[in-house]
């Protein structure tokens, strides 16, 4: 029996084999994940129905079990709203942050470094998020 906050067996297995610089994708309910899977990625479908599970719940769980050093979101059109990006920034804290053009973002998901794609029931637009796995820092290594 696991005592970690995240107990989904496939997610835990994929995270366990994700080393430094691996990519974990939290996908909204609209991303065509079947067309996004790269050669090394595992896809987990958590989109039971619209709104369940949402991207923020999944992100909070991932942050409890996996170090993250960077995040990438898709650029939104100037007239669109993406408040979820600000919430991501708050939850992620001090990580590198980038925005990518839509088609480059899709190519980034298909990259060989993507080890896990988690499709959520998130309904907010522009909620797709690529996380870059960091390293587990030892107490004596707090300066890097």
mmCIF file of C-alpha atoms in Angstrom:
data_model
loop_
_atom_site.group_PDB
_atom_site.id
_atom_site.type_symbol
_atom_site.label_atom_id
_atom_site.label_comp_id
_atom_site.label_asym_id
_atom_site.label_seq_id
_atom_site.Cartn_x
_atom_site.Cartn_y
_atom_site.Cartn_z
ATOM 1 C CA UNK A 1 0.000 0.000 0.000
ATOM 2 C CA UNK A 2 1.386 3.390 -0.973
ATOM 3 C CA UNK A 3 1.500 6.255 1.494
ATOM 4 C CA UNK A 4 2.216 8.977 -1.057
ATOM 5 C CA UNK A 5 -0.429 11.546 -2.053
ATOM 6 C CA UNK A 6 -0.556 10.068 -5.583
ATOM 7 C CA UNK A 7 -1.384 6.374 -5.779
ATOM 8 C CA UNK A 8 -2.258 5.913 -9.459
ATOM 9 C CA UNK A 9 -0.010 2.974 -10.462
ATOM 10 C CA UNK A 10 0.653 4.010 -14.072
ATOM 11 C CA UNK A 11 1.418 7.615 -13.129
ATOM 12 C CA UNK A 12 3.777 6.507 -10.362
ATOM 13 C CA UNK A 13 5.564 4.065 -12.683
ATOM 14 C CA UNK A 14 6.010 6.699 -15.400
ATOM 15 C CA UNK A 15 7.256 9.285 -12.899
ATOM 16 C CA UNK A 16 9.680 6.754 -11.406
ATOM 17 C CA UNK A 17 11.316 6.267 -14.822
ATOM 18 C CA UNK A 18 11.364 10.002 -15.583
ATOM 19 C CA UNK A 19 14.788 11.432 -14.961
ATOM 20 C CA UNK A 20 16.164 14.951 -15.027
ATOM 21 C CA UNK A 21 14.844 16.892 -18.056
ATOM 22 C CA UNK A 22 12.052 14.406 -18.768
ATOM 23 C CA UNK A 23 8.746 16.018 -19.693
ATOM 24 C CA UNK A 24 5.379 15.399 -18.047
ATOM 25 C CA UNK A 25 2.323 16.775 -19.821
ATOM 26 C CA UNK A 26 -0.886 17.712 -18.046
ATOM 27 C CA UNK A 27 -3.442 17.877 -20.847
ATOM 28 C CA UNK A 28 -6.846 19.495 -20.826
ATOM 29 C CA UNK A 29 -9.916 17.638 -22.038
ATOM 30 C CA UNK A 30 -9.553 19.007 -25.574
ATOM 31 C CA UNK A 31 -5.982 17.990 -26.428
ATOM 32 C CA UNK A 32 -5.962 15.124 -28.960
ATOM 33 C CA UNK A 33 -3.594 13.006 -26.869
ATOM 34 C CA UNK A 34 -3.818 10.050 -29.256
ATOM 35 C CA UNK A 35 -2.055 12.158 -31.869
ATOM 36 C CA UNK A 36 0.443 13.592 -29.353
ATOM 37 C CA UNK A 37 2.043 10.441 -27.956
ATOM 38 C CA UNK A 38 5.783 10.319 -28.536
ATOM 39 C CA UNK A 39 8.003 7.247 -28.708
ATOM 40 C CA UNK A 40 8.720 7.180 -24.951
ATOM 41 C CA UNK A 41 5.459 8.489 -23.524
ATOM 42 C CA UNK A 42 2.771 6.751 -21.536
ATOM 43 C CA UNK A 43 -0.723 8.213 -21.699
ATOM 44 C CA UNK A 44 -3.067 8.118 -18.706
ATOM 45 C CA UNK A 45 -6.707 9.092 -19.178
ATOM 46 C CA UNK A 46 -8.207 10.749 -16.103
ATOM 47 C CA UNK A 47 -10.963 12.467 -18.057
ATOM 48 C CA UNK A 48 -13.916 10.515 -16.675
ATOM 49 C CA UNK A 49 -16.282 13.383 -17.433
ATOM 50 C CA UNK A 50 -15.884 17.103 -18.146
ATOM 51 C CA UNK A 51 -14.361 18.811 -15.123
ATOM 52 C CA UNK A 52 -13.159 15.602 -13.430
ATOM 53 C CA UNK A 53 -10.254 15.529 -12.695
ATOM 54 C CA UNK A 54 -9.131 19.075 -13.354
ATOM 55 C CA UNK A 55 -5.607 20.135 -14.299
ATOM 56 C CA UNK A 56 -4.930 21.947 -11.021
ATOM 57 C CA UNK A 57 -5.714 18.866 -8.930
ATOM 58 C CA UNK A 58 -3.362 16.797 -11.072
ATOM 59 C CA UNK A 59 -0.628 19.451 -10.911
ATOM 60 C CA UNK A 60 -0.878 19.638 -7.118
ATOM 61 C CA UNK A 61 -0.500 15.860 -6.922
ATOM 62 C CA UNK A 62 2.487 15.783 -9.260
ATOM 63 C CA UNK A 63 4.215 18.533 -7.269
ATOM 64 C CA UNK A 64 3.874 16.447 -4.109
ATOM 65 C CA UNK A 65 5.814 13.525 -5.568
ATOM 66 C CA UNK A 66 8.060 14.899 -8.331
ATOM 67 C CA UNK A 67 10.576 17.768 -8.539
ATOM 68 C CA UNK A 68 9.769 20.270 -11.288
ATOM 69 C CA UNK A 69 12.225 22.810 -12.659
ATOM 70 C CA UNK A 70 10.358 24.255 -15.624
ATOM 71 C CA UNK A 71 6.973 24.744 -17.253
ATOM 72 C CA UNK A 72 5.730 25.537 -20.740
ATOM 73 C CA UNK A 73 2.251 26.589 -21.813
ATOM 74 C CA UNK A 74 0.774 27.298 -25.218
ATOM 75 C CA UNK A 75 0.612 30.942 -26.254
ATOM 76 C CA UNK A 76 -2.949 32.167 -26.280
ATOM 77 C CA UNK A 77 -4.367 34.519 -28.875
ATOM 78 C CA UNK A 78 -4.321 38.158 -27.739
ATOM 79 C CA UNK A 79 -8.104 38.242 -27.411
ATOM 80 C CA UNK A 80 -8.317 35.015 -25.375
ATOM 81 C CA UNK A 81 -8.186 34.569 -21.636
ATOM 82 C CA UNK A 82 -5.977 32.066 -19.816
ATOM 83 C CA UNK A 83 -6.287 32.797 -16.086
ATOM 84 C CA UNK A 84 -5.182 29.252 -15.382
ATOM 85 C CA UNK A 85 -1.641 30.251 -16.404
ATOM 86 C CA UNK A 86 -1.447 32.604 -13.420
ATOM 87 C CA UNK A 87 -2.654 29.856 -11.086
ATOM 88 C CA UNK A 88 -0.014 27.525 -12.532
ATOM 89 C CA UNK A 89 2.665 30.124 -11.844
ATOM 90 C CA UNK A 90 1.520 30.455 -8.232
ATOM 91 C CA UNK A 91 1.514 26.689 -7.663
ATOM 92 C CA UNK A 92 4.838 26.120 -9.415
ATOM 93 C CA UNK A 93 6.728 28.891 -7.660
ATOM 94 C CA UNK A 94 10.340 29.387 -8.675
ATOM 95 C CA UNK A 95 10.626 27.432 -11.932
ATOM 96 C CA UNK A 96 11.514 28.518 -15.438
ATOM 97 C CA UNK A 97 8.427 29.551 -17.382
ATOM 98 C CA UNK A 98 7.943 29.686 -21.123
ATOM 99 C CA UNK A 99 5.181 30.049 -23.695
ATOM 100 C CA UNK A 100 5.294 28.404 -27.123
ATOM 101 C CA UNK A 101 3.433 28.870 -30.369
ATOM 102 C CA UNK A 102 0.674 26.241 -30.783
ATOM 103 C CA UNK A 103 2.314 23.966 -33.381
ATOM 104 C CA UNK A 104 5.735 24.153 -31.700
ATOM 105 C CA UNK A 105 4.011 23.287 -28.414
ATOM 106 C CA UNK A 106 2.434 20.204 -30.001
ATOM 107 C CA UNK A 107 5.822 19.154 -31.403
ATOM 108 C CA UNK A 108 7.341 19.605 -27.933
ATOM 109 C CA UNK A 109 4.778 17.186 -26.499
ATOM 110 C CA UNK A 110 5.753 14.585 -29.135
ATOM 111 C CA UNK A 111 9.442 14.949 -28.157
ATOM 112 C CA UNK A 112 11.413 11.861 -27.087
ATOM 113 C CA UNK A 113 11.798 13.404 -23.616
ATOM 114 C CA UNK A 114 8.064 13.196 -22.896
ATOM 115 C CA UNK A 115 7.555 10.255 -20.569
ATOM 116 C CA UNK A 116 4.012 10.890 -19.357
ATOM 117 C CA UNK A 117 0.854 12.518 -20.724
ATOM 118 C CA UNK A 118 -2.007 12.834 -18.263
ATOM 119 C CA UNK A 119 -5.307 13.760 -19.887
ATOM 120 C CA UNK A 120 -7.615 15.488 -17.446
ATOM 121 C CA UNK A 121 -11.224 16.569 -17.667
ATOM 122 C CA UNK A 122 -10.090 20.198 -17.523
ATOM 123 C CA UNK A 123 -12.441 22.410 -19.534
ATOM 124 C CA UNK A 124 -10.620 25.749 -19.327
ATOM 125 C CA UNK A 125 -8.970 26.717 -22.589
ATOM 126 C CA UNK A 126 -5.186 26.867 -22.880
ATOM 127 C CA UNK A 127 -4.755 24.644 -19.805
ATOM 128 C CA UNK A 128 -2.212 22.287 -21.383
ATOM 129 C CA UNK A 129 1.040 22.296 -19.427
ATOM 130 C CA UNK A 130 4.423 20.725 -20.082
ATOM 131 C CA UNK A 131 6.507 20.204 -16.946
ATOM 132 C CA UNK A 132 10.249 19.596 -16.982
ATOM 133 C CA UNK A 133 11.342 17.178 -14.285
ATOM 134 C CA UNK A 134 14.035 18.508 -11.987
ATOM 135 C CA UNK A 135 16.384 16.763 -9.601
ATOM 136 C CA UNK A 136 15.869 15.737 -6.015
ATOM 137 C CA UNK A 137 18.040 18.132 -4.044
ATOM 138 C CA UNK A 138 19.964 16.883 -1.057
ATOM 139 C CA UNK A 139 20.023 19.058 2.056
ATOM 140 C CA UNK A 140 23.681 19.946 1.507
ATOM 141 C CA UNK A 141 22.972 20.932 -2.130
ATOM 142 C CA UNK A 142 20.551 23.750 -1.465
ATOM 143 C CA UNK A 143 22.490 26.223 -3.621
ATOM 144 C CA UNK A 144 21.846 24.638 -7.026
#
